mmCIF file of C-alpha atoms in Angstrom:
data_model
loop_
_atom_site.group_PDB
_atom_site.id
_atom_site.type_symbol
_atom_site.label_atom_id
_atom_site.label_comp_id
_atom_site.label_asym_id
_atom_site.label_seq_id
_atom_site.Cartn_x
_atom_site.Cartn_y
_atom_site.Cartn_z
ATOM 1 C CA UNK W 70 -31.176 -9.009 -64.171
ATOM 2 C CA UNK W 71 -30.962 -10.663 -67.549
ATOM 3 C CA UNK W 72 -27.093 -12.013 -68.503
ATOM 4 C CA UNK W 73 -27.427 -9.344 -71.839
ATOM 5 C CA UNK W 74 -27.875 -6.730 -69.124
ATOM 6 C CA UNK W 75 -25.065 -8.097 -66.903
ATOM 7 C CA UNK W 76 -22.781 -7.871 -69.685
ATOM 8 C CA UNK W 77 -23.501 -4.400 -70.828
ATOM 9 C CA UNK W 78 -22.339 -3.060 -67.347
ATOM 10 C CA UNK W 79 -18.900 -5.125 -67.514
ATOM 11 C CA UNK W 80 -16.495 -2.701 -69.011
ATOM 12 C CA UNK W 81 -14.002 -4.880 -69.580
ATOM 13 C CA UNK W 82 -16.048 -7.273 -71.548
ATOM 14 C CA UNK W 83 -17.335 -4.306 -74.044
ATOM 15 C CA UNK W 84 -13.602 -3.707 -74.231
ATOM 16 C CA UNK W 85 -12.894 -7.099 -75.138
ATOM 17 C CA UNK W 86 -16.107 -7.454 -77.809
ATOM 18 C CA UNK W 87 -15.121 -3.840 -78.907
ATOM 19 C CA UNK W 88 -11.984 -5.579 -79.769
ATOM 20 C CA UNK W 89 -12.718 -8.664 -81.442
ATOM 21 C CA UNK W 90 -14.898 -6.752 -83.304
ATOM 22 C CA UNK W 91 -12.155 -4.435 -85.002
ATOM 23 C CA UNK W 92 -9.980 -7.071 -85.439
ATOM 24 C CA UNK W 93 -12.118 -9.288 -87.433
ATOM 25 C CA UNK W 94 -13.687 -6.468 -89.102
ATOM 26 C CA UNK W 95 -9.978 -5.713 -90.607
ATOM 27 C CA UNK W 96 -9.352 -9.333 -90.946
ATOM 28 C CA UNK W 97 -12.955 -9.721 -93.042
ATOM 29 C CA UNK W 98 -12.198 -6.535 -95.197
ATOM 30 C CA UNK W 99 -7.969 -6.937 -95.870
ATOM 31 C CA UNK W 100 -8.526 -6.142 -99.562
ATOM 32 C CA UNK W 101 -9.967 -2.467 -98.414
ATOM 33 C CA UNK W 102 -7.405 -2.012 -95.256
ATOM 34 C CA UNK W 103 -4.310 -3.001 -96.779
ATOM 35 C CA UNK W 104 -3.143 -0.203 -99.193
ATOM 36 C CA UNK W 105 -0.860 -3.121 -100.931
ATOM 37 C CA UNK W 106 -0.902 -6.468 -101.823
ATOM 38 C CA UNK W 107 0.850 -8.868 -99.119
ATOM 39 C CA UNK W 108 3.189 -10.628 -102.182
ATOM 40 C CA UNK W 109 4.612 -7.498 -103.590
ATOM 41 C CA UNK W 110 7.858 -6.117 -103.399
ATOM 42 C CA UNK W 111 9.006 -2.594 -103.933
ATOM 43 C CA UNK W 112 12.126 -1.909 -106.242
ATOM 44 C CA UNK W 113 15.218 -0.803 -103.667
ATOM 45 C CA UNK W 114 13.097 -0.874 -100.512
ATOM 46 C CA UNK W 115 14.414 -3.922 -98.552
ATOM 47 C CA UNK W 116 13.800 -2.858 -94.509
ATOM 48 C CA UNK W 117 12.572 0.818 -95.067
ATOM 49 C CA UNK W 118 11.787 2.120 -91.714
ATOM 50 C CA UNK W 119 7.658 3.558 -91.299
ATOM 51 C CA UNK W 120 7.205 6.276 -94.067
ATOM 52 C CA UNK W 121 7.284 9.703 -92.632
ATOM 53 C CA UNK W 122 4.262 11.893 -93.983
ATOM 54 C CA UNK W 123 4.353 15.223 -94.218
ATOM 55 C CA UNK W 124 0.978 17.209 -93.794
ATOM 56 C CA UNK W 125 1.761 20.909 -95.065
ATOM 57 C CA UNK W 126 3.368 21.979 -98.879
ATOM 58 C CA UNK W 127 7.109 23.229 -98.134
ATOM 59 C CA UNK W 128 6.528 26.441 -100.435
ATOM 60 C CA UNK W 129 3.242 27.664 -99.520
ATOM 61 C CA UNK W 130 2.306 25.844 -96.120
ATOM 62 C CA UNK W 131 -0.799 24.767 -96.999
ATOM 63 C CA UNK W 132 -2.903 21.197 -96.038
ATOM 64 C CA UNK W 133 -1.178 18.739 -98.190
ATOM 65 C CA UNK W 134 -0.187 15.713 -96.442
ATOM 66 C CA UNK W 135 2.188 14.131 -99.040
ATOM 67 C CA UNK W 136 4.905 11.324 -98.649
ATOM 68 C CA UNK W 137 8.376 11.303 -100.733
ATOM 69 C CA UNK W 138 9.907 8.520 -103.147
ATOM 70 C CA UNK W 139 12.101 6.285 -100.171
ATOM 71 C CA UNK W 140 14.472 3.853 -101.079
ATOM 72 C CA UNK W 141 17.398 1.971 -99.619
ATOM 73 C CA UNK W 142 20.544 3.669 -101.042
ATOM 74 C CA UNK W 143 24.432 1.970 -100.959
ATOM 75 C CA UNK W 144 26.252 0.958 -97.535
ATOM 76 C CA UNK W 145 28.163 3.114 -95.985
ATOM 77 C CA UNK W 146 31.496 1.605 -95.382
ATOM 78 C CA UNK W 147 32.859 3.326 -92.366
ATOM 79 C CA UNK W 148 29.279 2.638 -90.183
ATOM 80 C CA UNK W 149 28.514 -0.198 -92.655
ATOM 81 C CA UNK W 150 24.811 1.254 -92.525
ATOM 82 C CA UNK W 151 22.260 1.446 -95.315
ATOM 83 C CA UNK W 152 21.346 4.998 -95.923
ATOM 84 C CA UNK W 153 17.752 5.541 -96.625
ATOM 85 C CA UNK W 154 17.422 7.957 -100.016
ATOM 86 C CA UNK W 155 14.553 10.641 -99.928
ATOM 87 C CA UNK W 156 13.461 11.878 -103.488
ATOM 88 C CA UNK W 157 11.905 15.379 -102.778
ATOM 89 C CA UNK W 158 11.463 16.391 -106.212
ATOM 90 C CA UNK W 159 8.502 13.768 -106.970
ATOM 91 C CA UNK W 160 5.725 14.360 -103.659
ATOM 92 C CA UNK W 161 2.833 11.928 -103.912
ATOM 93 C CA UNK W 162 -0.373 13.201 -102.311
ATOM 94 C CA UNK W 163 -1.943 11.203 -99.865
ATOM 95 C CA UNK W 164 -5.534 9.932 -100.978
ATOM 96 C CA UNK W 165 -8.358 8.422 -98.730
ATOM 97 C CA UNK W 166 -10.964 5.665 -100.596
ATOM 98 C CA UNK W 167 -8.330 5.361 -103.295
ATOM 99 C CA UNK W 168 -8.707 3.197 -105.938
ATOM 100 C CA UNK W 169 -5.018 2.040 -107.245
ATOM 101 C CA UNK W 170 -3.605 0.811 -109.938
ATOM 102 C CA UNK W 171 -5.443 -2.343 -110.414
ATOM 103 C CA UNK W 172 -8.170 -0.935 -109.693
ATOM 104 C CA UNK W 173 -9.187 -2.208 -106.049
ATOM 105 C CA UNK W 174 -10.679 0.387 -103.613
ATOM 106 C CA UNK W 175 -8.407 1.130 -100.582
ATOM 107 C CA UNK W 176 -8.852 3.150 -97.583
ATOM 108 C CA UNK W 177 -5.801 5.210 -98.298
ATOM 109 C CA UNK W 178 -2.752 4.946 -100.995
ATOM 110 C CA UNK W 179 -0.886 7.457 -102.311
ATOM 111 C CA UNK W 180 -1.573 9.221 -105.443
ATOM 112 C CA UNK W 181 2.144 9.589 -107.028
ATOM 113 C CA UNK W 182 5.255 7.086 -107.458
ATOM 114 C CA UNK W 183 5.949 7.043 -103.580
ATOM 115 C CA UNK W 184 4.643 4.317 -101.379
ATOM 116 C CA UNK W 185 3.222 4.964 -97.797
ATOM 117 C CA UNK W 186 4.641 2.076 -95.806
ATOM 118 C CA UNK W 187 3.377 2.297 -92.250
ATOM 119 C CA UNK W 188 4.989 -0.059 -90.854
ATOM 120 C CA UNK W 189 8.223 -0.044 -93.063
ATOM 121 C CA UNK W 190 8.661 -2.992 -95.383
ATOM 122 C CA UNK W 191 10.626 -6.326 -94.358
ATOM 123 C CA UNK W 192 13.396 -8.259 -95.949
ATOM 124 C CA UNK W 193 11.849 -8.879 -99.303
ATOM 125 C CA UNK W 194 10.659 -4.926 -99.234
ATOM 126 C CA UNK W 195 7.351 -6.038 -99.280
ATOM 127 C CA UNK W 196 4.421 -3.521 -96.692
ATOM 128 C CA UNK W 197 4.617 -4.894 -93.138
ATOM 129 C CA UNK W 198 1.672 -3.126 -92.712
ATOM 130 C CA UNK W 199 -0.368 -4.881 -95.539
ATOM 131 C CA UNK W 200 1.093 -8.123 -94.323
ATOM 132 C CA UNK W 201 -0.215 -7.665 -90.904
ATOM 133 C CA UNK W 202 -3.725 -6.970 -92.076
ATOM 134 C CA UNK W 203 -3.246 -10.124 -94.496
ATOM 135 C CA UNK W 204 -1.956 -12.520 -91.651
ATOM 136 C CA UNK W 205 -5.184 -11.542 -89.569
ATOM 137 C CA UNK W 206 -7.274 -13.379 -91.785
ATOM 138 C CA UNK W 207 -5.260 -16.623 -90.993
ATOM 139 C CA UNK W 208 -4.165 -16.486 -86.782
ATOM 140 C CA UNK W 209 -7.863 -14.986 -86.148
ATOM 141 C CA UNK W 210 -9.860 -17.846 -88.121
ATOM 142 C CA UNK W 211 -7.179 -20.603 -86.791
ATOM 143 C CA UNK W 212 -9.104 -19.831 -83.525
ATOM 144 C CA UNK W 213 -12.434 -20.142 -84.215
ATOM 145 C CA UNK W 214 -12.502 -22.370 -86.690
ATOM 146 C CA UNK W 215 -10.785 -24.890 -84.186
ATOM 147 C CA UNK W 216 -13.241 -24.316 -81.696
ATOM 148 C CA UNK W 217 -15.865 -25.261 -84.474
ATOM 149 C CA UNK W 218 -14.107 -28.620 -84.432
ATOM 150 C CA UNK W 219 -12.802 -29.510 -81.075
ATOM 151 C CA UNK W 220 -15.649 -28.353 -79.258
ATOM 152 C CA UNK W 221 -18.789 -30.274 -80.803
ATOM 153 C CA UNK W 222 -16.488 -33.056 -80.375
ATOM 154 C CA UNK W 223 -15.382 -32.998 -76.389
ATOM 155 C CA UNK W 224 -19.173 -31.677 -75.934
ATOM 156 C CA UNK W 225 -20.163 -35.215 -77.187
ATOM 157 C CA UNK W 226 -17.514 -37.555 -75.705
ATOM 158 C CA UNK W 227 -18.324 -36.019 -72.719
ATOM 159 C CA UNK W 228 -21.728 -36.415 -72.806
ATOM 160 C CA UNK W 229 -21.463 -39.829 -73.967
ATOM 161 C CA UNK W 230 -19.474 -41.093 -71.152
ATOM 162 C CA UNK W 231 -21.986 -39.073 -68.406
ATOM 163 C CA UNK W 232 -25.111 -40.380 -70.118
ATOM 164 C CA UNK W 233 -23.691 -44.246 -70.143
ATOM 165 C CA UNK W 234 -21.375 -44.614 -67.355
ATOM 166 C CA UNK W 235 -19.816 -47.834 -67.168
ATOM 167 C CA UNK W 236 -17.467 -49.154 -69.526
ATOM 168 C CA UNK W 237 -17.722 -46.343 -72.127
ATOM 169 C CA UNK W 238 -17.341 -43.871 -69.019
ATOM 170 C CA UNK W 239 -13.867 -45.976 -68.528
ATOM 171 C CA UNK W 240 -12.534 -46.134 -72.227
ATOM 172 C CA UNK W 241 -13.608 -42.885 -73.429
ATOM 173 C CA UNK W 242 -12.153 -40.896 -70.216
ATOM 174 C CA UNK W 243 -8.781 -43.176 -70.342
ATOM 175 C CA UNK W 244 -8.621 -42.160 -73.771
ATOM 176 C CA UNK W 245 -9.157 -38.359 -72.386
ATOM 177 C CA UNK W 246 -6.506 -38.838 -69.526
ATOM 178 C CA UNK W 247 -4.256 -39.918 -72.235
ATOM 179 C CA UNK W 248 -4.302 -36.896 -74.436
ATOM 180 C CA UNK W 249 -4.399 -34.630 -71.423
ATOM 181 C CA UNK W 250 -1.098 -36.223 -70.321
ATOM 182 C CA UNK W 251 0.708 -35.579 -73.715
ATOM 183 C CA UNK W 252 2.569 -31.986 -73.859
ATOM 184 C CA UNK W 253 0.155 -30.464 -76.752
ATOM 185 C CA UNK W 254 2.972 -28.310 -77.941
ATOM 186 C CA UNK W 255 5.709 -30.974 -78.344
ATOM 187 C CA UNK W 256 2.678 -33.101 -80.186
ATOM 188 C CA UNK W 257 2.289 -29.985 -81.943
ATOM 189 C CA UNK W 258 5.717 -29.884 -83.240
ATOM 190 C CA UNK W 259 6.137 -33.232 -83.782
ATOM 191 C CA UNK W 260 3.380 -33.758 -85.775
ATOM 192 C CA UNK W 261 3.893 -30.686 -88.061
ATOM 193 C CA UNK W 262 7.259 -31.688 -88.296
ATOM 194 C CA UNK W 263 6.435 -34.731 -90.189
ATOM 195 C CA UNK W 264 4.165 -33.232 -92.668
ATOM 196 C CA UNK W 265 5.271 -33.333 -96.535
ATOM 197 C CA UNK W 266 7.101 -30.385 -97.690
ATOM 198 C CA UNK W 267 5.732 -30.328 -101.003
ATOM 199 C CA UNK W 268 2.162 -29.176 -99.714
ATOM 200 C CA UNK W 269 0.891 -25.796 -100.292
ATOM 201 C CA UNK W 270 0.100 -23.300 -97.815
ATOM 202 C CA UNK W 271 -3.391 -23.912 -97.376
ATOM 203 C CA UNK W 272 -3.485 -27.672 -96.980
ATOM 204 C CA UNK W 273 -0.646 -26.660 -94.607
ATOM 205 C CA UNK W 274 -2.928 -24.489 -92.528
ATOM 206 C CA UNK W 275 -5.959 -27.056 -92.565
ATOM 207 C CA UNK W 276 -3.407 -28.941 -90.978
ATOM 208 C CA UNK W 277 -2.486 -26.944 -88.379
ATOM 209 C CA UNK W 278 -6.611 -26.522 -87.658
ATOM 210 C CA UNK W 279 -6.966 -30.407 -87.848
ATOM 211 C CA UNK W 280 -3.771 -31.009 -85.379
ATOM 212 C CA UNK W 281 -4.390 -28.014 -82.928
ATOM 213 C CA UNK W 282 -8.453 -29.083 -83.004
ATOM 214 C CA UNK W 283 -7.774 -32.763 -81.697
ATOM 215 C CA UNK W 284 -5.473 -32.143 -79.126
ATOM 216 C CA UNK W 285 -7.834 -29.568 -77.613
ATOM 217 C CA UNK W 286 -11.095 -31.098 -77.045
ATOM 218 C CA UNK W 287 -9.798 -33.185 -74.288
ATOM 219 C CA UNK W 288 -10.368 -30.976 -71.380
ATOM 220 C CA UNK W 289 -13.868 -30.173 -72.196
ATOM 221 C CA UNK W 290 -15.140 -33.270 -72.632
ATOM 222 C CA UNK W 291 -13.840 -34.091 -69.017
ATOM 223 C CA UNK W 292 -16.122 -31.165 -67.647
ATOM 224 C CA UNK W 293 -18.902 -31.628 -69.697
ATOM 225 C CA UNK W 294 -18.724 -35.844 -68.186
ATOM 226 C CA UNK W 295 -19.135 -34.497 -65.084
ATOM 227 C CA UNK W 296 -21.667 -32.091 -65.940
ATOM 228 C CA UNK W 297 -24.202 -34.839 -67.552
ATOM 229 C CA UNK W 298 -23.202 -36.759 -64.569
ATOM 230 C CA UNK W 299 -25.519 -34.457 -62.577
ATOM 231 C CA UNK W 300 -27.933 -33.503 -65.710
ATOM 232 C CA UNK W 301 -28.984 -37.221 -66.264
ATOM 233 C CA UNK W 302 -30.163 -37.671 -62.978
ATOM 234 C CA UNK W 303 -32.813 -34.866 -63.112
ATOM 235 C CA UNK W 304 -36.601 -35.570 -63.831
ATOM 236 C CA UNK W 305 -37.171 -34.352 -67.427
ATOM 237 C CA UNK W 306 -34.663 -36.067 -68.539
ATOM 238 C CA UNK W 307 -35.895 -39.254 -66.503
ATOM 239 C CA UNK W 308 -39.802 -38.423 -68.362
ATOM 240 C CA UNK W 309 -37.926 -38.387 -71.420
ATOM 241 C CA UNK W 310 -36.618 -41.960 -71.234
ATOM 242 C CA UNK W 311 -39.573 -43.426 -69.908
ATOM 243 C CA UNK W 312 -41.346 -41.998 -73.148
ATOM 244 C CA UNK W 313 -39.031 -43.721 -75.088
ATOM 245 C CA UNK W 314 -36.511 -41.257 -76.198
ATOM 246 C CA UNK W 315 -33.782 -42.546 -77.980
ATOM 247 C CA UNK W 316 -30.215 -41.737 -75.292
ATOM 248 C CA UNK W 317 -28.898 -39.896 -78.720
ATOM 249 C CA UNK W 318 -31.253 -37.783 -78.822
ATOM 250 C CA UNK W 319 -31.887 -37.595 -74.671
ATOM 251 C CA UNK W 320 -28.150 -36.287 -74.887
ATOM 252 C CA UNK W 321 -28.764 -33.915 -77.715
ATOM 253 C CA UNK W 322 -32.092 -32.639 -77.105
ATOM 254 C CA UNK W 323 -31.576 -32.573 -72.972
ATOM 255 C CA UNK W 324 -28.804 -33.296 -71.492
ATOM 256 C CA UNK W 325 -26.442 -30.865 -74.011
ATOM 257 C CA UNK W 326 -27.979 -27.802 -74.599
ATOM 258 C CA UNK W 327 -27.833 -27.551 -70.281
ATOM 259 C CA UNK W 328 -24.040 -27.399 -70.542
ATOM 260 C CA UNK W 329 -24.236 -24.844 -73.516
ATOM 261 C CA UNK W 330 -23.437 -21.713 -70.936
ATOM 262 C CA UNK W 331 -20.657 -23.239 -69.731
ATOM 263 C CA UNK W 332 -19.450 -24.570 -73.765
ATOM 264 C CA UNK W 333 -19.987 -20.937 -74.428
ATOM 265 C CA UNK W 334 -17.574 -19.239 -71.734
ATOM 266 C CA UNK W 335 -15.068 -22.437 -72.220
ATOM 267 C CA UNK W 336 -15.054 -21.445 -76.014
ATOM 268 C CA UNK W 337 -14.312 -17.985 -75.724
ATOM 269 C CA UNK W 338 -11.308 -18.330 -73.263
ATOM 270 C CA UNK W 339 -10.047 -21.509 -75.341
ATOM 271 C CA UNK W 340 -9.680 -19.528 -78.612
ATOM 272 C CA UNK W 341 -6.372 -17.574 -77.869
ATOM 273 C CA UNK W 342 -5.179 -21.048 -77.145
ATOM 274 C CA UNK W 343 -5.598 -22.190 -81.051
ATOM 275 C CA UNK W 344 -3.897 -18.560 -81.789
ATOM 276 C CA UNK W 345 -1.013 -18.853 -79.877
ATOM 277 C CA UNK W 346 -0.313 -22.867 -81.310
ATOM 278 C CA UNK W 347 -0.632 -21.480 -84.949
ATOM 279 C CA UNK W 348 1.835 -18.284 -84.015
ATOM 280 C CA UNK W 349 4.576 -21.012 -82.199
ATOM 281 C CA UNK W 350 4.690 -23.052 -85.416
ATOM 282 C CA UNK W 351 4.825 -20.931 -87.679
ATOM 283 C CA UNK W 352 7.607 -18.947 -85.719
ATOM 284 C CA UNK W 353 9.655 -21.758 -85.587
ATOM 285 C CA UNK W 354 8.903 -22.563 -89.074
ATOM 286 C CA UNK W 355 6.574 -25.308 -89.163
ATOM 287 C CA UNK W 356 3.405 -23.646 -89.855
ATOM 288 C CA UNK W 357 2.371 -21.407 -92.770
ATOM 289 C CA UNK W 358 4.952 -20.581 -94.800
ATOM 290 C CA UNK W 359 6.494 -17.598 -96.836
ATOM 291 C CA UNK W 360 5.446 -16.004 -98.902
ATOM 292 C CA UNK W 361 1.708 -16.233 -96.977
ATOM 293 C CA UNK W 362 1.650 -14.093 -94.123
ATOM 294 C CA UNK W 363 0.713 -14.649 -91.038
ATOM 295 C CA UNK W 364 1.085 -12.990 -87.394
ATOM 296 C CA UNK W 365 3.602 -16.166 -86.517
ATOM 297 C CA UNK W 366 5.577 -16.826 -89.185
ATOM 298 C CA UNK W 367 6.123 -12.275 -89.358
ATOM 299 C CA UNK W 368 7.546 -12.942 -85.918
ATOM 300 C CA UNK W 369 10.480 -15.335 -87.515
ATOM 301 C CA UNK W 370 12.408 -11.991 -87.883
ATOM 302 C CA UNK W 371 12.918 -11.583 -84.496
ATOM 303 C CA UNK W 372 15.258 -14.517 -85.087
ATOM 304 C CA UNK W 373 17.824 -12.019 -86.797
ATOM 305 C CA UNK W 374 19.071 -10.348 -84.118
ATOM 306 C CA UNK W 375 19.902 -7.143 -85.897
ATOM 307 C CA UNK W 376 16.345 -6.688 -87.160
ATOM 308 C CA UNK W 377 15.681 -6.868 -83.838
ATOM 309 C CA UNK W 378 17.612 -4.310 -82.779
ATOM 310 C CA UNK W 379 17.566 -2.006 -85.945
ATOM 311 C CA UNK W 380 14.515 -2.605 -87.160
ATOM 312 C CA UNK W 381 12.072 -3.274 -83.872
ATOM 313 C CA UNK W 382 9.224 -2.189 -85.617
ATOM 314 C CA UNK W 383 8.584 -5.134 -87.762
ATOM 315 C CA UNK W 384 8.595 -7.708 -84.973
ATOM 316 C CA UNK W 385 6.194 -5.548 -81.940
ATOM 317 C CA UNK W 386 3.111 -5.251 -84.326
ATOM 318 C CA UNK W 387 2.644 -8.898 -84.961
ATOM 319 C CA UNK W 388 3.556 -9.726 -81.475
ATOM 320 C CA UNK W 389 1.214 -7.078 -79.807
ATOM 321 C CA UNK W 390 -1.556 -7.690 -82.201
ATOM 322 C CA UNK W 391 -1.376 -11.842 -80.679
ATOM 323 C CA UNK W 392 -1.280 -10.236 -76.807
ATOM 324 C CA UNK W 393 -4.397 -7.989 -77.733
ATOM 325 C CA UNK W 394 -6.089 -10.696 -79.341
ATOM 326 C CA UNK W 395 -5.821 -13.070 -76.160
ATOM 327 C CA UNK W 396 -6.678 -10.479 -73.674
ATOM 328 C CA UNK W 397 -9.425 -9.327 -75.472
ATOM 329 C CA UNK W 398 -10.630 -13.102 -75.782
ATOM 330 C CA UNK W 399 -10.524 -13.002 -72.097
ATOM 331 C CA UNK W 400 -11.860 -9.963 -70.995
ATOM 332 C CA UNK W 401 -14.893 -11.052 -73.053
ATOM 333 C CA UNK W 402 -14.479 -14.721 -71.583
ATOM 334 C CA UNK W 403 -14.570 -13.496 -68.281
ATOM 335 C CA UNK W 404 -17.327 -11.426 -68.854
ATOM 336 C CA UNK W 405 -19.680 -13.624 -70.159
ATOM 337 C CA UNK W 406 -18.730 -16.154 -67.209
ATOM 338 C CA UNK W 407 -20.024 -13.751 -64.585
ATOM 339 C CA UNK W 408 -23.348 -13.548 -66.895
ATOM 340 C CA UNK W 409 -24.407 -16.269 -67.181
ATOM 341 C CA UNK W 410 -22.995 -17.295 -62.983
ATOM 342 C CA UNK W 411 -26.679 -18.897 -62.493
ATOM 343 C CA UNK W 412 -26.461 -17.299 -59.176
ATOM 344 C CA UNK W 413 -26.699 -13.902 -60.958
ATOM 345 C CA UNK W 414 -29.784 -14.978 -63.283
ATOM 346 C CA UNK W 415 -31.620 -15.986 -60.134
ATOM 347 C CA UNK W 416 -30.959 -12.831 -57.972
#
């Protein structure tokens, strides 16, 4: 049985690839998924709760879903509540492959002054939902464009230090042993911590990939050592040094692509990792920064504990959309792992 085969009768790993592949689909295509742009605000509409839609005309009862004109109206002072003001006089159709007013295509919008806010808006009335779909694009490439970095790197340390034993075995895995000793999210922190405050979001966020991508290479390159321990030892790799090959390009050419099934599977389950690093800094403030959304720093309202309480659905989306993520990550991670078992191929 061939590891594509193996994989297509793992449920869970479809599940997980199913997934991924919705998510960055979404993440790839925010422009068409988000009904509203992630920067604007909405006049009076500070912490709406989800738009209610309505799917049949009052007066005649036919198919018309429709939302209302919603804004935040004056505090109550005996409850000291906001109440929430419905304009009934001004419906606003709801419209699928909508092109709005400046003139980008959307998969829905409304057709009318009122504003369908799935998710309700936040403290600068600005669409939770269109934020969400916005922050994607940032927490899911964190991920694998930190793999792209860290793992080409701990591939080669590793296999340096296997191919050459010795002294560069000692000083590169010291080095290794090091790093792995160091708490990566206190480094984390303190690192980000000390970056300038003047610098824009997206030098910010290469940041974050550079910091999060050299702290995580560590414990690959240990496995991949031992590995090309074992790999060097075996005969074509012994023909191709007595030929004359070069050990760069032994290690590249032989000895490397032999550990790429387990680089693979090690990838996969290390990616939520880089996820999870970018949503802890930016929670705690230290990674992107308002008004650029992303899934951590949309979590930074679960600070305020009466958003919290009054207004739960702005913080469970961004936090359930980060637990999906890393299960699905996993599921797939696992999957692939029993695939490619060599034991599997053989039988």
């Amino acid at each position: 049985m061939t590891w594509w085969r193996k994989l297509k009768t793992n449920r869970l790993a479809q599940i997980g690839a199913i997934l991924l592949i919705g998510l960055y689909g979404v993440a790839l295509g925010a422009d068409f998924f988000a009904p509203y742009s992630p920067y604007e605000s909405q006049l009076n509409g500070s912490l709406l709760p989800p738009t209610q839609v309505y799917w049949r005309d009052g007066e005649t009862g036919r198919f018309f879903p429709h939302v209302y004109p919603t804004t935040q109206g004056p505090v109550d002072i005996n409850t000291g509540e906001r109440k929430i003001v419905v304009d009934r006089s001004q419906p606003s159709a709801l419209r699928i492959f909508h092109r709005n007013d400046d003139g980008r295509l959307t998969l829905f919008d409304t057709a009318g002054p009122a504003r369908i806010n799935l998710l309700g808006t936040d403290e600068q009335a600005r669409d939770q939902f269109s934020r969400l779909i916005h922050g994607s694009r940032v927490s899911l490439s964190v991920g694998l464009i930190g793999i792209a970095i860290s793992f080409p790197l701990g591939m080669l340390v590793g296999g340096l230090a296997g191919y050459f034993g010795g002294a560069v075995d000692a000083v590169l895995m010291r080095f290794v042993e090091v790093l792995m000793t160091i708490p990566s999210i206190y480094l984390l922190v303190a690192l980000a911590a000390v970056l300038p405050a003047g610098i824009s979001s997206t030098q910010r966020f290469l940041l974050i990939i550079l910091i999060t991508s050299l702290v995580g290479w560590a414990g690959l390159a240990r496995v991949i050592r031992g590995q090309v321990l074992s790999i060097k030892e075996q005969e074509f790799v012994q023909a191709s040094r007595v030929m004359g090959g070069r050990p760069l390009y032994i290690i590249t050419r032989h000895i490397l692509p032999q550990t790429a099934t387990y680089g693979i599977i090690a990838a996969t389950l290390a990616i939520p990792g880089f996820i999870l690093a970018e949503a802890v800094l930016s929670f705690i403030g230290l990674g992107i920064q308002q008004p650029d959304a992303s899934w951590g720093n949309m979590l930074t309202l679960a600070t305020n504990a009466s958003i919290l309480v009054l207004q739960p659905w702005l913080v469970w989306p961004p936090a359930i959309l980060i637990v999906v993520t890393s299960l699905a990550f996993n599921l797939l991670g696992d999957g692939l792992r029993d695939a490619l078992d060599p034991r599997t191929l053989k039988h």
